XYZ file of C-alpha atoms in Angstrom:
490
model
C -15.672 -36.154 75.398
C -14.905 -39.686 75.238
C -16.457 -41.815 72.698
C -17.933 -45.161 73.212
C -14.975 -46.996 71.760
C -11.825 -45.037 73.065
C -9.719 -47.530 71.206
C -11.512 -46.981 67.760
C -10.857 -42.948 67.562
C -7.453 -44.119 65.840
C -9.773 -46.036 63.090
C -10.338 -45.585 59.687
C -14.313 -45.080 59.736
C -16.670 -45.936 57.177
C -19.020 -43.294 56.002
C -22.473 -43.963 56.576
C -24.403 -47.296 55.998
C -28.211 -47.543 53.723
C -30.982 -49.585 53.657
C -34.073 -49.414 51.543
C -37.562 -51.502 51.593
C -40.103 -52.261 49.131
C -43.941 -53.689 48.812
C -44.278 -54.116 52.539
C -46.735 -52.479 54.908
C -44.383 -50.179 57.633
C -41.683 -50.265 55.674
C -40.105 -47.793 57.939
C -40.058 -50.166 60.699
C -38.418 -53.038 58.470
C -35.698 -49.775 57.797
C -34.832 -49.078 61.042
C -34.222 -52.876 62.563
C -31.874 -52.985 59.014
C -30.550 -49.385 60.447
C -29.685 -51.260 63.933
C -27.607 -53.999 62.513
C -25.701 -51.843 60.445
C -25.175 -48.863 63.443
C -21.570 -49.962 63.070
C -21.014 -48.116 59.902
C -22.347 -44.854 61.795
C -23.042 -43.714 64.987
C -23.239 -39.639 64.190
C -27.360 -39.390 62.937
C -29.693 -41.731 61.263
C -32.409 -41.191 59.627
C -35.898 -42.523 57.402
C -37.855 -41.618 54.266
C -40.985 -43.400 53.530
C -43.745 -42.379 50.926
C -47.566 -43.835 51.715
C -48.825 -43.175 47.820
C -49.518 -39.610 48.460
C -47.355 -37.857 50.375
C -43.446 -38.453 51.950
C -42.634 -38.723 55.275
C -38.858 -37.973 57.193
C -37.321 -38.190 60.540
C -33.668 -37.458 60.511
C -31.903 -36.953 63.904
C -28.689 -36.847 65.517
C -27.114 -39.885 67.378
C -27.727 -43.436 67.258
C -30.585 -45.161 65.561
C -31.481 -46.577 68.903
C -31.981 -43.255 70.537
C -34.256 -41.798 67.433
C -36.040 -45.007 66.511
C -37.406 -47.408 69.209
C -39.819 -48.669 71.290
C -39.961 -46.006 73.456
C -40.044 -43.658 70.691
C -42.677 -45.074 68.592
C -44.201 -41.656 67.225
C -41.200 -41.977 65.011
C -41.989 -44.975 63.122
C -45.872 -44.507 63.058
C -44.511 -40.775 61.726
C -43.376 -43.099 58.724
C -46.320 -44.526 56.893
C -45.758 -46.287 53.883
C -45.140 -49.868 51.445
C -41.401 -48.138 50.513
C -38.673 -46.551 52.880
C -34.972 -45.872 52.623
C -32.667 -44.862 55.565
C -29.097 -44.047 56.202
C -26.943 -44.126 59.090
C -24.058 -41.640 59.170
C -20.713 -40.563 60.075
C -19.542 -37.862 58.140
C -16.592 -37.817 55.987
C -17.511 -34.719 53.432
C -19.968 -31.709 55.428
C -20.044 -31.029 58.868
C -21.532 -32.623 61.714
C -25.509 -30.816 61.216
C -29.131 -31.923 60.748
C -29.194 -30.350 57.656
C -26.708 -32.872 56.392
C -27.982 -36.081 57.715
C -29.826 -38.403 55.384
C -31.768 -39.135 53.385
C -31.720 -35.971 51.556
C -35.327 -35.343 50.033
C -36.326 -32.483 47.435
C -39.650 -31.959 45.150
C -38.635 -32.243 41.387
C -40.583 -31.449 38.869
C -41.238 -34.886 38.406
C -42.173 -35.212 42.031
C -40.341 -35.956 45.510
C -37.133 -37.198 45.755
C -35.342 -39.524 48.235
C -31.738 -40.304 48.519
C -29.122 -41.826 51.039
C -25.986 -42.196 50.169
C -22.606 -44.480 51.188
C -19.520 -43.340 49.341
C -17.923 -40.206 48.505
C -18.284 -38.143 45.235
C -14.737 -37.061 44.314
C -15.350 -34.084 42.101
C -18.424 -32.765 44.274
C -16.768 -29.402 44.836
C -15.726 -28.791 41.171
C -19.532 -30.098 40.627
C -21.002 -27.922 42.983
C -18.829 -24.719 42.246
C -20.149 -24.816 38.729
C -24.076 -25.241 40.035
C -23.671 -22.507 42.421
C -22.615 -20.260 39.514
C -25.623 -21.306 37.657
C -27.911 -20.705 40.264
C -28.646 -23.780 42.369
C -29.325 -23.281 45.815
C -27.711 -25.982 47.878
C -29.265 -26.561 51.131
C -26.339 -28.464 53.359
C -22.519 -29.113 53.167
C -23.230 -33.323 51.645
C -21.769 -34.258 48.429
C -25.082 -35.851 48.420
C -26.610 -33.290 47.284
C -24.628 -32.576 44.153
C -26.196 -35.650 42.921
C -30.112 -34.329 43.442
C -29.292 -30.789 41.965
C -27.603 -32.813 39.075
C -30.740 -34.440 38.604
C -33.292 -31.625 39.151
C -31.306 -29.942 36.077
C -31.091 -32.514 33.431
C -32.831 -32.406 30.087
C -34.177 -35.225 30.088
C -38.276 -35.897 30.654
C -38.273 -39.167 33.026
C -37.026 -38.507 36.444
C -35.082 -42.491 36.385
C -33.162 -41.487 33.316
C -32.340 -37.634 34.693
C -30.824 -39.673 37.553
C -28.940 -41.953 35.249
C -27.802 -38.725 33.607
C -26.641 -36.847 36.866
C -24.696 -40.117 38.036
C -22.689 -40.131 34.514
C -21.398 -36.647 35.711
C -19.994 -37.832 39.524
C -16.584 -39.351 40.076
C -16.281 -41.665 43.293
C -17.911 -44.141 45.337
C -21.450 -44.045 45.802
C -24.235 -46.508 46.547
C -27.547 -45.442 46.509
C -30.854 -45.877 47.217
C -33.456 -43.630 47.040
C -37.744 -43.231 46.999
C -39.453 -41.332 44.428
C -43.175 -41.612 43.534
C -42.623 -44.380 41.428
C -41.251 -46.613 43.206
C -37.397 -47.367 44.581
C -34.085 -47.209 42.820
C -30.795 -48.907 44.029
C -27.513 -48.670 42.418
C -23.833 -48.831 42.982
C -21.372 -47.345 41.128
C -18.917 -48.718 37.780
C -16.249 -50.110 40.101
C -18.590 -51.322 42.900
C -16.078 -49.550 45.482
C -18.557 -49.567 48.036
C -21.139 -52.338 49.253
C -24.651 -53.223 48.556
C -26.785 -56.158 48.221
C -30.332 -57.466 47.976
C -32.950 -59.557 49.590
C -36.569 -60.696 49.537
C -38.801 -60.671 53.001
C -41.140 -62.773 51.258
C -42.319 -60.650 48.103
C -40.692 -57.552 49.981
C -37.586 -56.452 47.943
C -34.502 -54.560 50.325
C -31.381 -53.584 49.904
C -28.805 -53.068 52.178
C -24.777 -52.024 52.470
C -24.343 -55.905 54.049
C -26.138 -58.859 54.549
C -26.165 -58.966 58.008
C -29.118 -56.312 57.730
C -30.854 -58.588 55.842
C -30.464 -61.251 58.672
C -31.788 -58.697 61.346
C -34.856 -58.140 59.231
C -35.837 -61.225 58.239
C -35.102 -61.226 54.609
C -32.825 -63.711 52.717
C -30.255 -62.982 51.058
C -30.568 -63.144 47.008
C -27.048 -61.705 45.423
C -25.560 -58.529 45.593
C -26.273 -55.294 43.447
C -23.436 -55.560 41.115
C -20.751 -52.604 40.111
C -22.433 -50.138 37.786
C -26.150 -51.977 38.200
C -29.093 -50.348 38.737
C -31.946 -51.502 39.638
C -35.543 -49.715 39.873
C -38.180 -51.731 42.382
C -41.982 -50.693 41.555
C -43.779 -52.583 44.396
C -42.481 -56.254 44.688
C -41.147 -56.136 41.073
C -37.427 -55.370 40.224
C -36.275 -54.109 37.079
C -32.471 -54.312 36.405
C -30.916 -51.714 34.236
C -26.622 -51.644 33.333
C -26.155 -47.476 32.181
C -22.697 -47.425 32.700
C -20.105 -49.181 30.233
C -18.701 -52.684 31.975
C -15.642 -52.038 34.079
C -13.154 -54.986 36.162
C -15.326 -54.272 39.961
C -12.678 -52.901 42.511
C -14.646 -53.006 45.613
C -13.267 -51.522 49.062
C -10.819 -54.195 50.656
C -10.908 -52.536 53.821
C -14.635 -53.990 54.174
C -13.188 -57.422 55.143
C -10.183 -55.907 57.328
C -12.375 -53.665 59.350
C -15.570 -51.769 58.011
C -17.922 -54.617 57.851
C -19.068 -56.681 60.683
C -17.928 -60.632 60.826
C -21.293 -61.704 60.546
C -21.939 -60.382 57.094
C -20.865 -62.439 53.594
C -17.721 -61.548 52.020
C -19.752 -61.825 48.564
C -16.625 -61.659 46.727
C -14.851 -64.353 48.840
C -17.910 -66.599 48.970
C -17.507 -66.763 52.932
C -18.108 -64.827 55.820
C -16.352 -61.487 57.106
C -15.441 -63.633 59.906
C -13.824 -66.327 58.181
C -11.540 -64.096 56.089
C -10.682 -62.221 58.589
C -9.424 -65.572 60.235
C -7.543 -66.425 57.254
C -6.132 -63.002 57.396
C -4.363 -63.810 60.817
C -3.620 -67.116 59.645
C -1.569 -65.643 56.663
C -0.188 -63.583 59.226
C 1.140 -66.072 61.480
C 3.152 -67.556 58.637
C 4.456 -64.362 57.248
C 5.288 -62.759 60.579
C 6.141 -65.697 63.453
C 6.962 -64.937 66.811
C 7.750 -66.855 70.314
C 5.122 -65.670 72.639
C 3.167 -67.280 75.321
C -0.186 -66.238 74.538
C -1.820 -64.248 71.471
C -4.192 -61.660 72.822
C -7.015 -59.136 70.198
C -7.695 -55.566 70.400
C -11.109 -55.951 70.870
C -13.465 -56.071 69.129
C -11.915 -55.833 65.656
C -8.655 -57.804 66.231
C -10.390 -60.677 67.236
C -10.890 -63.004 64.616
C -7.903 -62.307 63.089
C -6.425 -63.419 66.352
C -7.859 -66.726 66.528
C -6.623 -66.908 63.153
C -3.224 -66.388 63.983
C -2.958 -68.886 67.413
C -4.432 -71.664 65.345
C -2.009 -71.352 63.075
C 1.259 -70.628 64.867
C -0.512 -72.471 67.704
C -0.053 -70.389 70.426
C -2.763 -69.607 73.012
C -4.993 -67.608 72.110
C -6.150 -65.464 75.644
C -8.667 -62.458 75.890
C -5.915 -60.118 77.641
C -7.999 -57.203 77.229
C -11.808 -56.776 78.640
C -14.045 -54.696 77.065
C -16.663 -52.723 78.697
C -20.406 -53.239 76.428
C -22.264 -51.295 78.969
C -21.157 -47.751 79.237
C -23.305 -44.791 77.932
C -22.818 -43.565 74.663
C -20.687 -40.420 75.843
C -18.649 -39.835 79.064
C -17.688 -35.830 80.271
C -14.542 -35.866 81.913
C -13.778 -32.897 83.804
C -9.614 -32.690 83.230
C -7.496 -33.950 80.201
C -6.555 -36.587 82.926
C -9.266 -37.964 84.105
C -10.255 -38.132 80.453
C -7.245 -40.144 79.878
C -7.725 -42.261 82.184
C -11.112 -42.679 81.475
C -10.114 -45.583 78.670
C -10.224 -47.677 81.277
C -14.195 -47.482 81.653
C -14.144 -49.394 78.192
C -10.869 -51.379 77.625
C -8.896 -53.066 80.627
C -6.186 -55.097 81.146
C -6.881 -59.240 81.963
C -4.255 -58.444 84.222
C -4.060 -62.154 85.453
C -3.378 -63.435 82.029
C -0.965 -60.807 81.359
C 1.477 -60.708 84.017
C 4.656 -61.985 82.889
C 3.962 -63.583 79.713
C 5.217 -62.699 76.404
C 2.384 -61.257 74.147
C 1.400 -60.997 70.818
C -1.606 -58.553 70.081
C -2.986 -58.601 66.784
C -5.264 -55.106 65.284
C -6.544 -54.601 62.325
C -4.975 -51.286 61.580
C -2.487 -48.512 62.555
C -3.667 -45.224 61.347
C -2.066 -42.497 63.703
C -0.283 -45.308 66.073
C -1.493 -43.119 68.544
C -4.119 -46.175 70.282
C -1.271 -48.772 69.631
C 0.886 -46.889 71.764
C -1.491 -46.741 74.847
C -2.578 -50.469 74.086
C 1.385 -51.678 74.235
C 1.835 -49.509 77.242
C -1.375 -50.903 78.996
C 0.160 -54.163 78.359
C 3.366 -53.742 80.319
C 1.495 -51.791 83.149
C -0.194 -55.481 83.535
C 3.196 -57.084 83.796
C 3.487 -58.332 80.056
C 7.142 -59.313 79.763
C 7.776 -58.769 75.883
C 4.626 -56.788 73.730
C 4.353 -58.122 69.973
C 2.358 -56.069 67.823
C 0.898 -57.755 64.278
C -1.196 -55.862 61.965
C -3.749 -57.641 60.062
C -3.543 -55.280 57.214
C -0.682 -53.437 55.195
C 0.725 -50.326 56.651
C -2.102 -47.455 55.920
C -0.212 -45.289 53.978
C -2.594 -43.039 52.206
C -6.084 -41.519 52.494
C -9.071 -42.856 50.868
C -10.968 -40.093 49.228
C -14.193 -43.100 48.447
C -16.480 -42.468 51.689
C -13.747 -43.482 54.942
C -12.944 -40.873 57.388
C -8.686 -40.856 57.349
C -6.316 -38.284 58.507
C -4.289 -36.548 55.572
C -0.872 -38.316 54.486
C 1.498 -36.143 56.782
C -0.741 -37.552 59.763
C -0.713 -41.482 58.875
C 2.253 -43.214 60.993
C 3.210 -45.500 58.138
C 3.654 -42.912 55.287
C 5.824 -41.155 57.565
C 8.036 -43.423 59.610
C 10.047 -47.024 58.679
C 9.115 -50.331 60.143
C 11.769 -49.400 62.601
C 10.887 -46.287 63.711
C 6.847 -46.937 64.022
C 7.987 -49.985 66.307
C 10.104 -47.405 68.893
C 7.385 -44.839 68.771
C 4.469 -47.166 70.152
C 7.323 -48.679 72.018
C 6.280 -52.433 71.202
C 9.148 -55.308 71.060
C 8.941 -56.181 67.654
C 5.661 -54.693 64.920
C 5.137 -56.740 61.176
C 2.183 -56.139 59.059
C 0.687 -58.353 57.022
C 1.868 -58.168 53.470
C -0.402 -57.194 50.162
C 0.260 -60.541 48.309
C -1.128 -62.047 51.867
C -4.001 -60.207 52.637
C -5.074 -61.176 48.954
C -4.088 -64.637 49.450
C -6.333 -64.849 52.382
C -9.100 -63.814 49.826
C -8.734 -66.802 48.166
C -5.971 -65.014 45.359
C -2.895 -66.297 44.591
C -1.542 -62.700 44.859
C -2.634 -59.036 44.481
C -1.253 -59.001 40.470
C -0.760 -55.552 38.540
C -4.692 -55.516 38.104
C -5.995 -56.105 41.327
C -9.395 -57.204 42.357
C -10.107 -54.746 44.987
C -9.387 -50.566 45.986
C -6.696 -50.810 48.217
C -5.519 -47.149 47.725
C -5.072 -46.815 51.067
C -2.243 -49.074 51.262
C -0.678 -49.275 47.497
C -1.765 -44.792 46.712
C -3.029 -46.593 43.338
C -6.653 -44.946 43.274
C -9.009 -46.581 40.542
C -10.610 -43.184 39.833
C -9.872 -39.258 39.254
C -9.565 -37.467 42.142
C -10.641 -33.842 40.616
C -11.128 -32.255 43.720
C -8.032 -33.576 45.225
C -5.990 -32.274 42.087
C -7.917 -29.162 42.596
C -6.642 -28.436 46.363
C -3.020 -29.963 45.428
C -2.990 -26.936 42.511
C -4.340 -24.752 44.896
C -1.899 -25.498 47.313
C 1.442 -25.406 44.836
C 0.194 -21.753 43.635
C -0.615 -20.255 47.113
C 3.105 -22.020 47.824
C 4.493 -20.578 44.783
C 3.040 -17.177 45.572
C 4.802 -17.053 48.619
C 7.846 -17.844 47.469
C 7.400 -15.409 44.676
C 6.384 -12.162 47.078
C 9.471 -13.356 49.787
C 12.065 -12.502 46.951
């Protein structure tokens, strides 16, 4: 099968994204037009939660929100009755692809129902859910999620918001959340703010989303965003802000303005659009890594502010020298490993015109596997390219993130594996440079990344702002099992 983006299955990928509303008649509806604008952040299931005063209401399904919640499908919505919804879009990064795991996860508490959807990863689920199993809970799916909600159901104490305050002082992670109970809605992120959330007002209407271009697409303005280790609980149009967590310097994910976010949404941080940084980004690049060329051409769609970035600086052209596709299905069956490979075509093609024998510069965001740069270069010189320049508009990706992305363990990353050198011969490009870590924070608006920097970049410096438990966990596992071996060969 190939995917709708053939050139983004060598991509980090975020997660999932969430949006909640509040004190507005079909809520659900107001969800899923925030689900749409934030599809980006998952295209595996979506689906809603809304509670009408008596009773809650769900439709989860698999594949986009599009194909679950629309106008032709407008049993789903009218399904969802209600003044408060949440939703979640997904792609999963801890639980396999199943119904059972798509949220938002809902369960009957003893204080009542319970609604939660979740961007982030827990980081100690496993050691977390080991020790509930043994105590008798009953999970019902493979989520992380759902450590949180068993968590909750067990706590001593007597209000269902402060059991959830107590269960979230047990996780490890990224998480934000939002989730529906009979009360009312609760939003919250977590001490370092590693992943996104903000809030908005639709009039009275309170919502909260992972960016603000879901606010845009639903007609709500932007207020601020839900700040690291905030909570807030929304009873109707009210909002009630609440800080359980001791204060902590915010580290939120810099990969959000490199790739996961799209360049319509605020950099809140930066004060600026995604967009805009992301042009600084190849600007920064085009003085740290300069290079004759005729033309400067994106990887769509990604790439392509930080190329503009980078021809307006360096001032070379700046050429679309790849077309992309917008209007094939979601899925394509290809009947032989050929025909599948050549099927990239259907969605990315050479500008063959503006190709042919210039020299080239094509700016990504990323390299994870090197395995799309490598077809990208090559498509290049089947066009006639004369020289193929590859700039990154990020550090090389040389570790996991274990905080709600979707990356390939270490021994599969190109750039924890290979020099400069040899990454540049195997995607067979003339020449390959990376923005550096002082520059991508300089085009943030920082004089340089410092030894305390503003931002999780784990994925390029391996410094992770949290305890990984279950990592440790599998690495002991791992050295004893090794051991063991090594132990019963002698």
């Amino acid at each position: 099968m190939l995917t709708t983006n053939p050139f983004d299955d060598d991509k980090l990928r975020e997660e999932c994204g969430i949006f909640g509303a509040s004190g507005v008649d079909g809520a659900a509806a107001l969800v899923a037009l925030g689900l749409h604008a934030l599809q980006h952040r998952g295209q595996e299931a979506a689906g809603i939660t809304s509670f009408d005063g008596d009773h809650f209401h769900t439709h989860r399904a698999m594949g986009l929100v599009g194909e679950t919640f629309s106008q032709q499908n407008e049993e789903a919505i009218r399904a969802l009755p209600g003044s408060v919804a949440c939703g979640h879009v997904r792609y999963a990064t801890t639980g396999e692809t199943a119904l059972r795991n798509v949220q938002p996860l809902f369960a009957e508490l003893s204080e009542g129902g319970f609604a939660i959807a979740h961007n982030g990863n827990i980081s100690n689920a496993l050691r977390l859910r080991q020790e509930l199993v043994r105590t008798g809970s009953i999970f019902q799916s493979t989520s992380d999620t759902e450590t949180i909600i068993h968590l909750t159901a067990r706590s001593n104490y007597d209000q269902l918001l402060y059991k959830f305050i107590d269960a979230l002082k047990r996780v490890e992670g990224a998480y934000s959340l939002v989730c529906v109970t009979r009360e009312g809605m609760i939003a919250c992120r977590d001490p370092l703010g590693i992943r996104p959330l903000v809030l908005g007002r639709r009039g009275d209407a309170v919502i909260v989303a992972s960016e603000t271009v879901a606010l845009d697409v639903a007609g709500a303005e932007f207020i601020r965003e839900i700040e690291p280790g905030e909570l807030i609980v929304v009873k109707g149009t009210e909002i009630e802000s609440h800080r359980p967590f001791p204060p902590r310097a915010p580290r939120p994910c810099i990969f959000e303005y490199v790739y996961f976010s799209r360049p319509d949404s605020r950099a809140v941080s930066a004060g600026r659009s995604v967009y805009a940084v992301r042009k600084a980004i190849g600007a920064q690049l085009a003085m740290e890594a300069p290079v004759e060329a005729d033309i400067v051409i994106p990887v769509p769609d990604s790439g392509t502010p930080a190329a503009i970035g980078y021809a307006q600086e360096s001032g070379i052209p700046f050429e679309l020298g790849i077309i992309r596709s917008h209007y094939m299905g979601r899925t394509f069956i290809q009947p032989t490993d050929e025909i599948r490979h050549e099927g990239v075509r259907l969605k990315h093609n050479a500008n063959r015109d503006i190709v042919a024998g210039k020299r080239i510069v094509l700016i990504d965001d990323s390299i994870v596997r090197g395995t799309t740069s490598h077809k990208i270069v090559q498509m290049m010189r089947d066009a006639g390219a004369t020289e193929v320049h590859m700039r990154i508009a990020s550090p090389p990706t040389k570790n996991p993130c274990f905080y709600g992305v979707d990356t390939p363990e270490k021994a599969k990353l190109l750039a924890a594996n290979k020099s400069l050198e040899q990454m540049t011969d195997h995607i067979k490009a003339d020449s390959l440079a990376f923005i550096s870590m002082d520059g991508l924070y300089k085009a943030l608006g920082e004089a340089a990344r410092g030894e305390e920097p503003s931002h999780c970049d784990a994925c390029f410096s391996g410094e992770y702002p949290t305890t990984l438990t279950d990592q440790r966990d599998r690495e002991t596992a791992d050295q004893l099992a090794l051991l063991e071996e090594t132990e019963a060969a002698e």
